[in-house]
Amino acid sequence: MQPTILAAATAPAVADSTNAAADAVHSFGRRRRMQLVVALAIFVLAALSPLVVQNAYLRNVIVLTLMYAALSQAWNILGGYCGQISLGHALYFGVGAYVTSKLYVGFNLLPWLGMLGGGLMAAALAVVLGYGCFRLKGHYFSIATIVIAEMGLLIVHNWEWLGGASGIQWPFGEDSWATLQFARDKTPYIHFAVGLLALTWFICWLIEDSRWGYWWRAVKDNPEAAESLGVTVLSSKLAAAAISAFLTAVGGGFYAAFVSYVDPDSVLQFRFSLLIVLPVVLGGIGTLWGPMLGAVILIPLTELSRSYMGGSGSGFDLMIYGGLVMAVALLKPEGLVRLWPVRQGRRKESAP
Amino acid sequence: MTASALMQILASGLLMGLIYGMVAVGLSLIFGLMDVVNFAHGEFMMLAMYATFGCFVFFHIDPVLALPLVAAVMFIFGASVYAGVVRHALRVKVNAGMVQIFATFGLATLIQGAAQFFFTPDYRNIGDNGWLGGKTLELSGLFLPLPQVFGAVVSLVAFGGLYLLMKHSDFGRALEATREDKGAVALVGIDSNRVFALGWGMGAALVGVAGAVLSTFYYIHPQVGAAFGTIAYITVALGGFGSVFGAFAAGIVVGLVEALTAVVLPPAMKSMGIYVLYLAIIFLRPQGLFGRL
């Protein structure tokens, strides 16, 4: 008697749970589509912002905000999804900026090619360095990234072919999309930066629901367990590092074109590693919206403090960064995106 | 190069190396105790340098006398950083690995910014105004600057003291036991929080002593800590994470390598040698010379 009762009792429950699973899959798909729509709306608004914002200084701030959002999103691929906290991404940023500048100024190759070349070179560098560093766990890895970035700074500082400490100045030229030089109106830079942000965001969006994305999160949570389930940990990390470095270097190439100038201290310094990491830490590590949210808060704040508190030399901006990072790490480690209330439905669907 | 010139270079490398060793020992102590990296270690040193400078300028206390004072203040500072920041970072459950890194990393940025804001980015130095400044010691043909000799002696004494403390005192045994198994020591009545706080205090005091010594001959500015912090990470990695003795020995190696690099490469590139050494370690021997990984 007992077994039949049990069977009768569990049958509807099973049907229920398959329904729930189908519902969950359905609403997961719907949420993914919503993300695309929201992101598209944000990018269109950002691209149209020059219509409203006429002030050249504010347009500059918009370019930087979009660029740091993109860089931070690129960092997020390695640091957020894969859990490898790099504090030396300035190295890849610098590689992109220098390759682009050298190819353009020295060899007359268009910055577009330079960005591609710089990106590939940074990706290759990331793979080589990653091969050594990824054996190091957690904070050991972070330390290695700091030291290696410092090494890059020192080398470029003393490399005459790359202009040494004085760097490479881009020549004045006609405004053109081919050379990415726009002296009068900065609007095209906003459009390029939106494009870069959209690209990195979309890659992250794809990653979130891809085999790699799941692998990386498994590696982040517990590398040993991931390995035992058949995830090849080292190559997963290397892939994440390569993609992250590529996009960071493209951002570096863009920055060089934007300021028409590159020198070791302005692209390879530790401050850049910091500025790349901060938005994502603030907004939420390993999230789709964290880097954008963090950049929108942080970069205008930085620029304002810079203009009101007298330059970045005063140290006031560093105090803000440091205080914010500490506060978020200790009080809101999920990042500020989690200040938005998680909808009840979403919480249900994530339950097993 | 003559033999005496080489000896001169090795001697100055050795003296600097002993100071690097002392900086690294403070970092290694905390690291070995609780597997947490203090990313603000260099900034602790920078604060100690400013404290020594402040004593000298405002109260006319020579760095030699200010040294114990600075060490005591840094001890309290280190223990407070543990109680105020690190203890909370260890409790966080979400993104725990990232929180541990960014809590002290944020602190480092905050301290550096505050130093720049309040003390200005100007370079300061005590130099020849102090008791030791500008004096040299002649030792069988070698000319050794007195501040560096003083630093090396202080470093040896400090390390000797630490060694005795760790091997022959109840505190040292509690420290060793806590690093082995935090849960088990709670069962025998050792408050791991207290041991951690003392560990942070000692780590900060050691780097404080190093800072006080360095301020007798080194330039003091807000970024000075970052440079020494990087060297300390390299030293600890070379010595082997968690090995206090390894860190001290590695400090000497780093000092010697740096001094020899300056012979081959232009002075601006003198850090290149230790960077290459570091790369060689992480690629070939990630556990370091004396480490247990």
PDB file of N, CA and C in Angstrom, chain B residues 49-122:
ATOM      1  N   MET B  49      57.881  56.619   7.914  1.00  0.00           N
ATOM      2  CA  MET B  49      58.904  57.583   7.505  1.00  0.00           C
ATOM      3  C   MET B  49      58.454  59.009   7.809  1.00  0.00           C
ATOM      4  N   TYR B  50      57.194  59.300   7.494  1.00  0.00           N
ATOM      5  CA  TYR B  50      56.682  60.643   7.789  1.00  0.00           C
ATOM      6  C   TYR B  50      56.644  60.895   9.296  1.00  0.00           C
ATOM      7  N   ALA B  51      56.296  59.848  10.057  1.00  0.00           N
ATOM      8  CA  ALA B  51      56.257  60.014  11.513  1.00  0.00           C
ATOM      9  C   ALA B  51      57.649  60.365  12.034  1.00  0.00           C
ATOM     10  N   THR B  52      58.664  59.662  11.524  1.00  0.00           N
ATOM     11  CA  THR B  52      60.033  59.943  11.947  1.00  0.00           C
ATOM     12  C   THR B  52      60.433  61.359  11.551  1.00  0.00           C
ATOM     13  N   PHE B  53      60.062  61.717  10.332  1.00  0.00           N
ATOM     14  CA  PHE B  53      60.369  63.058   9.836  1.00  0.00           C
ATOM     15  C   PHE B  53      59.690  64.120  10.710  1.00  0.00           C
ATOM     16  N   GLY B  54      58.416  63.839  11.054  1.00  0.00           N
ATOM     17  CA  GLY B  54      57.668  64.768  11.904  1.00  0.00           C
ATOM     18  C   GLY B  54      58.335  64.940  13.262  1.00  0.00           C
ATOM     19  N   CYS B  55      58.754  63.838  13.862  1.00  0.00           N
ATOM     20  CA  CYS B  55      59.451  63.903  15.158  1.00  0.00           C
ATOM     21  C   CYS B  55      60.689  64.788  15.059  1.00  0.00           C
ATOM     22  N   PHE B  56      61.373  64.620  13.928  1.00  0.00           N
ATOM     23  CA  PHE B  56      62.625  65.354  13.752  1.00  0.00           C
ATOM     24  C   PHE B  56      62.372  66.849  13.581  1.00  0.00           C
ATOM     25  N   VAL B  57      61.398  67.177  12.730  1.00  0.00           N
ATOM     26  CA  VAL B  57      61.176  68.579  12.392  1.00  0.00           C
ATOM     27  C   VAL B  57      60.488  69.327  13.530  1.00  0.00           C
ATOM     28  N   PHE B  58      59.460  68.695  14.127  1.00  0.00           N
ATOM     29  CA  PHE B  58      58.661  69.431  15.104  1.00  0.00           C
ATOM     30  C   PHE B  58      59.193  69.305  16.530  1.00  0.00           C
ATOM     31  N   PHE B  59      59.741  68.139  16.873  1.00  0.00           N
ATOM     32  CA  PHE B  59      60.164  67.957  18.263  1.00  0.00           C
ATOM     33  C   PHE B  59      61.678  67.800  18.392  1.00  0.00           C
ATOM     34  N   HIS B  60      62.372  67.909  17.253  1.00  0.00           N
ATOM     35  CA  HIS B  60      63.833  67.806  17.245  1.00  0.00           C
ATOM     36  C   HIS B  60      64.321  66.514  17.886  1.00  0.00           C
ATOM     37  N   ILE B  61      63.587  65.440  17.642  1.00  0.00           N
ATOM     38  CA  ILE B  61      64.024  64.128  18.116  1.00  0.00           C
ATOM     39  C   ILE B  61      64.730  63.443  16.963  1.00  0.00           C
ATOM     40  N   ASP B  62      65.951  63.048  17.169  1.00  0.00           N
ATOM     41  CA  ASP B  62      66.692  62.406  16.091  1.00  0.00           C
ATOM     42  C   ASP B  62      66.077  61.039  15.776  1.00  0.00           C
ATOM     43  N   PRO B  63      66.083  60.651  14.475  1.00  0.00           N
ATOM     44  CA  PRO B  63      65.509  59.351  14.093  1.00  0.00           C
ATOM     45  C   PRO B  63      66.002  58.190  14.938  1.00  0.00           C
ATOM     46  N   VAL B  64      67.255  58.252  15.381  1.00  0.00           N
ATOM     47  CA  VAL B  64      67.799  57.154  16.183  1.00  0.00           C
ATOM     48  C   VAL B  64      66.995  57.001  17.473  1.00  0.00           C
ATOM     49  N   LEU B  65      66.604  58.145  18.067  1.00  0.00           N
ATOM     50  CA  LEU B  65      65.829  58.094  19.304  1.00  0.00           C
ATOM     51  C   LEU B  65      64.344  57.879  19.018  1.00  0.00           C
ATOM     52  N   ALA B  66      63.895  58.397  17.868  1.00  0.00           N
ATOM     53  CA  ALA B  66      62.470  58.295  17.537  1.00  0.00           C
ATOM     54  C   ALA B  66      62.083  56.867  17.173  1.00  0.00           C
ATOM     55  N   LEU B  67      63.079  56.063  16.819  1.00  0.00           N
ATOM     56  CA  LEU B  67      62.821  54.716  16.306  1.00  0.00           C
ATOM     57  C   LEU B  67      61.890  53.870  17.188  1.00  0.00           C
ATOM     58  N   PRO B  68      62.206  53.728  18.510  1.00  0.00           N
ATOM     59  CA  PRO B  68      61.288  52.910  19.327  1.00  0.00           C
ATOM     60  C   PRO B  68      59.892  53.509  19.422  1.00  0.00           C
ATOM     61  N   LEU B  69      59.846  54.841  19.459  1.00  0.00           N
ATOM     62  CA  LEU B  69      58.566  55.535  19.523  1.00  0.00           C
ATOM     63  C   LEU B  69      57.727  55.213  18.284  1.00  0.00           C
ATOM     64  N   VAL B  70      58.373  55.345  17.115  1.00  0.00           N
ATOM     65  CA  VAL B  70      57.676  55.085  15.854  1.00  0.00           C
ATOM     66  C   VAL B  70      57.216  53.631  15.793  1.00  0.00           C
ATOM     67  N   ALA B  71      58.092  52.720  16.260  1.00  0.00           N
ATOM     68  CA  ALA B  71      57.724  51.306  16.251  1.00  0.00           C
ATOM     69  C   ALA B  71      56.490  51.075  17.112  1.00  0.00           C
ATOM     70  N   ALA B  72      56.445  51.725  18.286  1.00  0.00           N
ATOM     71  CA  ALA B  72      55.294  51.545  19.181  1.00  0.00           C
ATOM     72  C   ALA B  72      54.019  52.076  18.534  1.00  0.00           C
ATOM     73  N   VAL B  73      54.129  53.270  17.932  1.00  0.00           N
ATOM     74  CA  VAL B  73      52.950  53.857  17.284  1.00  0.00           C
ATOM     75  C   VAL B  73      52.474  52.962  16.143  1.00  0.00           C
ATOM     76  N   MET B  74      53.424  52.441  15.372  1.00  0.00           N
ATOM     77  CA  MET B  74      53.047  51.586  14.250  1.00  0.00           C
ATOM     78  C   MET B  74      52.430  50.275  14.727  1.00  0.00           C
ATOM     79  N   PHE B  75      52.897  49.794  15.888  1.00  0.00           N
ATOM     80  CA  PHE B  75      52.302  48.580  16.449  1.00  0.00           C
ATOM     81  C   PHE B  75      50.815  48.803  16.708  1.00  0.00           C
ATOM     82  N   ILE B  76      50.522  49.934  17.345  1.00  0.00           N
ATOM     83  CA  ILE B  76      49.121  50.247  17.649  1.00  0.00           C
ATOM     84  C   ILE B  76      48.342  50.432  16.346  1.00  0.00           C
ATOM     85  N   PHE B  77      48.971  51.107  15.387  1.00  0.00           N
ATOM     86  CA  PHE B  77      48.310  51.334  14.105  1.00  0.00           C
ATOM     87  C   PHE B  77      47.986  50.005  13.412  1.00  0.00           C
ATOM     88  N   GLY B  78      48.977  49.110  13.379  1.00  0.00           N
ATOM     89  CA  GLY B  78      48.772  47.819  12.721  1.00  0.00           C
ATOM     90  C   GLY B  78      47.655  47.020  13.368  1.00  0.00           C
ATOM     91  N   ALA B  79      47.668  46.990  14.713  1.00  0.00           N
ATOM     92  CA  ALA B  79      46.627  46.246  15.420  1.00  0.00           C
ATOM     93  C   ALA B  79      45.260  46.871  15.159  1.00  0.00           C
ATOM     94  N   SER B  80      45.198  48.207  15.067  1.00  0.00           N
ATOM     95  CA  SER B  80      43.910  48.854  14.799  1.00  0.00           C
ATOM     96  C   SER B  80      43.428  48.559  13.385  1.00  0.00           C
ATOM     97  N   VAL B  81      44.369  48.508  12.432  1.00  0.00           N
ATOM     98  CA  VAL B  81      43.960  48.182  11.060  1.00  0.00           C
ATOM     99  C   VAL B  81      43.359  46.782  11.028  1.00  0.00           C
ATOM    100  N   TYR B  82      43.973  45.868  11.802  1.00  0.00           N
ATOM    101  CA  TYR B  82      43.380  44.533  11.864  1.00  0.00           C
ATOM    102  C   TYR B  82      41.968  44.610  12.436  1.00  0.00           C
ATOM    103  N   ALA B  83      41.855  45.295  13.582  1.00  0.00           N
ATOM    104  CA  ALA B  83      40.560  45.325  14.263  1.00  0.00           C
ATOM    105  C   ALA B  83      39.519  46.086  13.438  1.00  0.00           C
ATOM    106  N   GLY B  84      39.952  47.147  12.759  1.00  0.00           N
ATOM    107  CA  GLY B  84      38.994  47.998  12.060  1.00  0.00           C
ATOM    108  C   GLY B  84      38.676  47.560  10.649  1.00  0.00           C
ATOM    109  N   VAL B  85      39.617  46.912   9.980  1.00  0.00           N
ATOM    110  CA  VAL B  85      39.414  46.602   8.561  1.00  0.00           C
ATOM    111  C   VAL B  85      39.481  45.100   8.294  1.00  0.00           C
ATOM    112  N   VAL B  86      40.641  44.516   8.614  1.00  0.00           N
ATOM    113  CA  VAL B  86      40.899  43.148   8.170  1.00  0.00           C
ATOM    114  C   VAL B  86      39.936  42.150   8.818  1.00  0.00           C
ATOM    115  N   ARG B  87      39.674  42.360  10.113  1.00  0.00           N
ATOM    116  CA  ARG B  87      38.772  41.451  10.825  1.00  0.00           C
ATOM    117  C   ARG B  87      37.412  41.403  10.114  1.00  0.00           C
ATOM    118  N   HIS B  88      36.951  42.568   9.683  1.00  0.00           N
ATOM    119  CA  HIS B  88      35.657  42.605   9.002  1.00  0.00           C
ATOM    120  C   HIS B  88      35.739  41.981   7.621  1.00  0.00           C
ATOM    121  N   ALA B  89      36.882  42.210   6.956  1.00  0.00           N
ATOM    122  CA  ALA B  89      37.047  41.633   5.615  1.00  0.00           C
ATOM    123  C   ALA B  89      37.018  40.110   5.674  1.00  0.00           C
ATOM    124  N   LEU B  90      37.568  39.538   6.748  1.00  0.00           N
ATOM    125  CA  LEU B  90      37.602  38.080   6.859  1.00  0.00           C
ATOM    126  C   LEU B  90      36.221  37.494   7.103  1.00  0.00           C
ATOM    127  N   ARG B  91      35.318  38.313   7.634  1.00  0.00           N
ATOM    128  CA  ARG B  91      33.984  37.818   7.951  1.00  0.00           C
ATOM    129  C   ARG B  91      33.079  37.774   6.734  1.00  0.00           C
ATOM    130  N   VAL B  92      33.436  38.548   5.695  1.00  0.00           N
ATOM    131  CA  VAL B  92      32.556  38.653   4.530  1.00  0.00           C
ATOM    132  C   VAL B  92      32.446  37.299   3.839  1.00  0.00           C
ATOM    133  N   LYS B  93      31.228  36.939   3.478  1.00  0.00           N
ATOM    134  CA  LYS B  93      31.026  35.624   2.865  1.00  0.00           C
ATOM    135  C   LYS B  93      30.979  35.702   1.329  1.00  0.00           C
ATOM    136  N   VAL B  94      30.387  36.784   0.798  1.00  0.00           N
ATOM    137  CA  VAL B  94      30.270  36.919  -0.655  1.00  0.00           C
ATOM    138  C   VAL B  94      31.595  37.416  -1.227  1.00  0.00           C
ATOM    139  N   ASN B  95      32.033  36.881  -2.334  1.00  0.00           N
ATOM    140  CA  ASN B  95      33.265  37.345  -2.992  1.00  0.00           C
ATOM    141  C   ASN B  95      34.441  37.444  -2.026  1.00  0.00           C
ATOM    142  N   ALA B  96      34.586  36.442  -1.156  1.00  0.00           N
ATOM    143  CA  ALA B  96      35.550  36.551  -0.060  1.00  0.00           C
ATOM    144  C   ALA B  96      36.976  36.840  -0.551  1.00  0.00           C
ATOM    145  N   GLY B  97      37.410  36.141  -1.601  1.00  0.00           N
ATOM    146  CA  GLY B  97      38.776  36.325  -2.084  1.00  0.00           C
ATOM    147  C   GLY B  97      39.029  37.750  -2.521  1.00  0.00           C
ATOM    148  N   MET B  98      38.072  38.309  -3.252  1.00  0.00           N
ATOM    149  CA  MET B  98      38.220  39.667  -3.757  1.00  0.00           C
ATOM    150  C   MET B  98      38.178  40.683  -2.623  1.00  0.00           C
ATOM    151  N   VAL B  99      37.334  40.437  -1.628  1.00  0.00           N
ATOM    152  CA  VAL B  99      37.222  41.376  -0.508  1.00  0.00           C
ATOM    153  C   VAL B  99      38.540  41.472   0.245  1.00  0.00           C
ATOM    154  N   GLN B 100      39.191  40.316   0.462  1.00  0.00           N
ATOM    155  CA  GLN B 100      40.464  40.321   1.183  1.00  0.00           C
ATOM    156  C   GLN B 100      41.509  41.150   0.465  1.00  0.00           C
ATOM    157  N   ILE B 101      41.489  41.079  -0.867  1.00  0.00           N
ATOM    158  CA  ILE B 101      42.463  41.859  -1.623  1.00  0.00           C
ATOM    159  C   ILE B 101      42.102  43.339  -1.579  1.00  0.00           C
ATOM    160  N   PHE B 102      40.834  43.652  -1.836  1.00  0.00           N
ATOM    161  CA  PHE B 102      40.483  45.056  -2.025  1.00  0.00           C
ATOM    162  C   PHE B 102      40.344  45.832  -0.723  1.00  0.00           C
ATOM    163  N   ALA B 103      40.157  45.144   0.399  1.00  0.00           N
ATOM    164  CA  ALA B 103      40.068  45.882   1.659  1.00  0.00           C
ATOM    165  C   ALA B 103      41.403  46.573   1.952  1.00  0.00           C
ATOM    166  N   THR B 104      42.515  45.817   1.894  1.00  0.00           N
ATOM    167  CA  THR B 104      43.804  46.445   2.199  1.00  0.00           C
ATOM    168  C   THR B 104      44.320  47.251   1.006  1.00  0.00           C
ATOM    169  N   PHE B 105      43.937  46.837  -0.200  1.00  0.00           N
ATOM    170  CA  PHE B 105      44.321  47.593  -1.392  1.00  0.00           C
ATOM    171  C   PHE B 105      43.681  48.987  -1.359  1.00  0.00           C
ATOM    172  N   GLY B 106      42.390  49.023  -0.990  1.00  0.00           N
ATOM    173  CA  GLY B 106      41.701  50.308  -0.839  1.00  0.00           C
ATOM    174  C   GLY B 106      42.355  51.151   0.242  1.00  0.00           C
ATOM    175  N   LEU B 107      42.729  50.497   1.337  1.00  0.00           N
ATOM    176  CA  LEU B 107      43.401  51.203   2.434  1.00  0.00           C
ATOM    177  C   LEU B 107      44.710  51.818   1.943  1.00  0.00           C
ATOM    178  N   ALA B 108      45.452  51.053   1.144  1.00  0.00           N
ATOM    179  CA  ALA B 108      46.727  51.557   0.612  1.00  0.00           C
ATOM    180  C   ALA B 108      46.493  52.816  -0.217  1.00  0.00           C
ATOM    181  N   THR B 109      45.498  52.756  -1.103  1.00  0.00           N
ATOM    182  CA  THR B 109      45.192  53.907  -1.943  1.00  0.00           C
ATOM    183  C   THR B 109      44.775  55.105  -1.096  1.00  0.00           C
ATOM    184  N   LEU B 110      43.965  54.819  -0.076  1.00  0.00           N
ATOM    185  CA  LEU B 110      43.495  55.888   0.810  1.00  0.00           C
ATOM    186  C   LEU B 110      44.671  56.547   1.538  1.00  0.00           C
ATOM    187  N   ILE B 111      45.573  55.739   2.079  1.00  0.00           N
ATOM    188  CA  ILE B 111      46.717  56.282   2.825  1.00  0.00           C
ATOM    189  C   ILE B 111      47.601  57.111   1.893  1.00  0.00           C
ATOM    190  N   GLN B 112      47.827  56.559   0.674  1.00  0.00           N
ATOM    191  CA  GLN B 112      48.690  57.279  -0.265  1.00  0.00           C
ATOM    192  C   GLN B 112      48.073  58.620  -0.653  1.00  0.00           C
ATOM    193  N   GLY B 113      46.760  58.598  -0.922  1.00  0.00           N
ATOM    194  CA  GLY B 113      46.073  59.839  -1.273  1.00  0.00           C
ATOM    195  C   GLY B 113      46.114  60.832  -0.125  1.00  0.00           C
ATOM    196  N   ALA B 114      45.888  60.343   1.093  1.00  0.00           N
ATOM    197  CA  ALA B 114      45.881  61.226   2.255  1.00  0.00           C
ATOM    198  C   ALA B 114      47.267  61.839   2.459  1.00  0.00           C
ATOM    199  N   ALA B 115      48.311  61.028   2.253  1.00  0.00           N
ATOM    200  CA  ALA B 115      49.668  61.553   2.409  1.00  0.00           C
ATOM    201  C   ALA B 115      49.934  62.652   1.392  1.00  0.00           C
ATOM    202  N   GLN B 116      49.463  62.403   0.147  1.00  0.00           N
ATOM    203  CA  GLN B 116      49.657  63.403  -0.899  1.00  0.00           C
ATOM    204  C   GLN B 116      48.887  64.677  -0.578  1.00  0.00           C
ATOM    205  N   PHE B 117      47.692  64.484  -0.033  1.00  0.00           N
ATOM    206  CA  PHE B 117      46.810  65.621   0.244  1.00  0.00           C
ATOM    207  C   PHE B 117      47.326  66.439   1.421  1.00  0.00           C
ATOM    208  N   PHE B 118      47.703  65.775   2.505  1.00  0.00           N
ATOM    209  CA  PHE B 118      48.070  66.499   3.721  1.00  0.00           C
ATOM    210  C   PHE B 118      49.556  66.856   3.776  1.00  0.00           C
ATOM    211  N   PHE B 119      50.409  65.970   3.242  1.00  0.00           N
ATOM    212  CA  PHE B 119      51.848  66.237   3.335  1.00  0.00           C
ATOM    213  C   PHE B 119      52.411  66.819   2.037  1.00  0.00           C
ATOM    214  N   THR B 120      51.573  66.941   1.004  1.00  0.00           N
ATOM    215  CA  THR B 120      51.965  67.381  -0.354  1.00  0.00           C
ATOM    216  C   THR B 120      52.935  66.377  -0.994  1.00  0.00           C
ATOM    217  N   PRO B 121      52.984  66.356  -2.350  1.00  0.00           N
ATOM    218  CA  PRO B 121      53.866  65.371  -3.006  1.00  0.00           C
ATOM    219  C   PRO B 121      55.347  65.707  -2.900  1.00  0.00           C
ATOM    220  N   ASP B 122      55.700  66.793  -2.214  1.00  0.00           N
ATOM    221  CA  ASP B 122      57.106  67.191  -2.130  1.00  0.00           C
ATOM    222  C   ASP B 122      57.990  66.090  -1.551  1.00  0.00           C
TER     223      ASP B 122
END
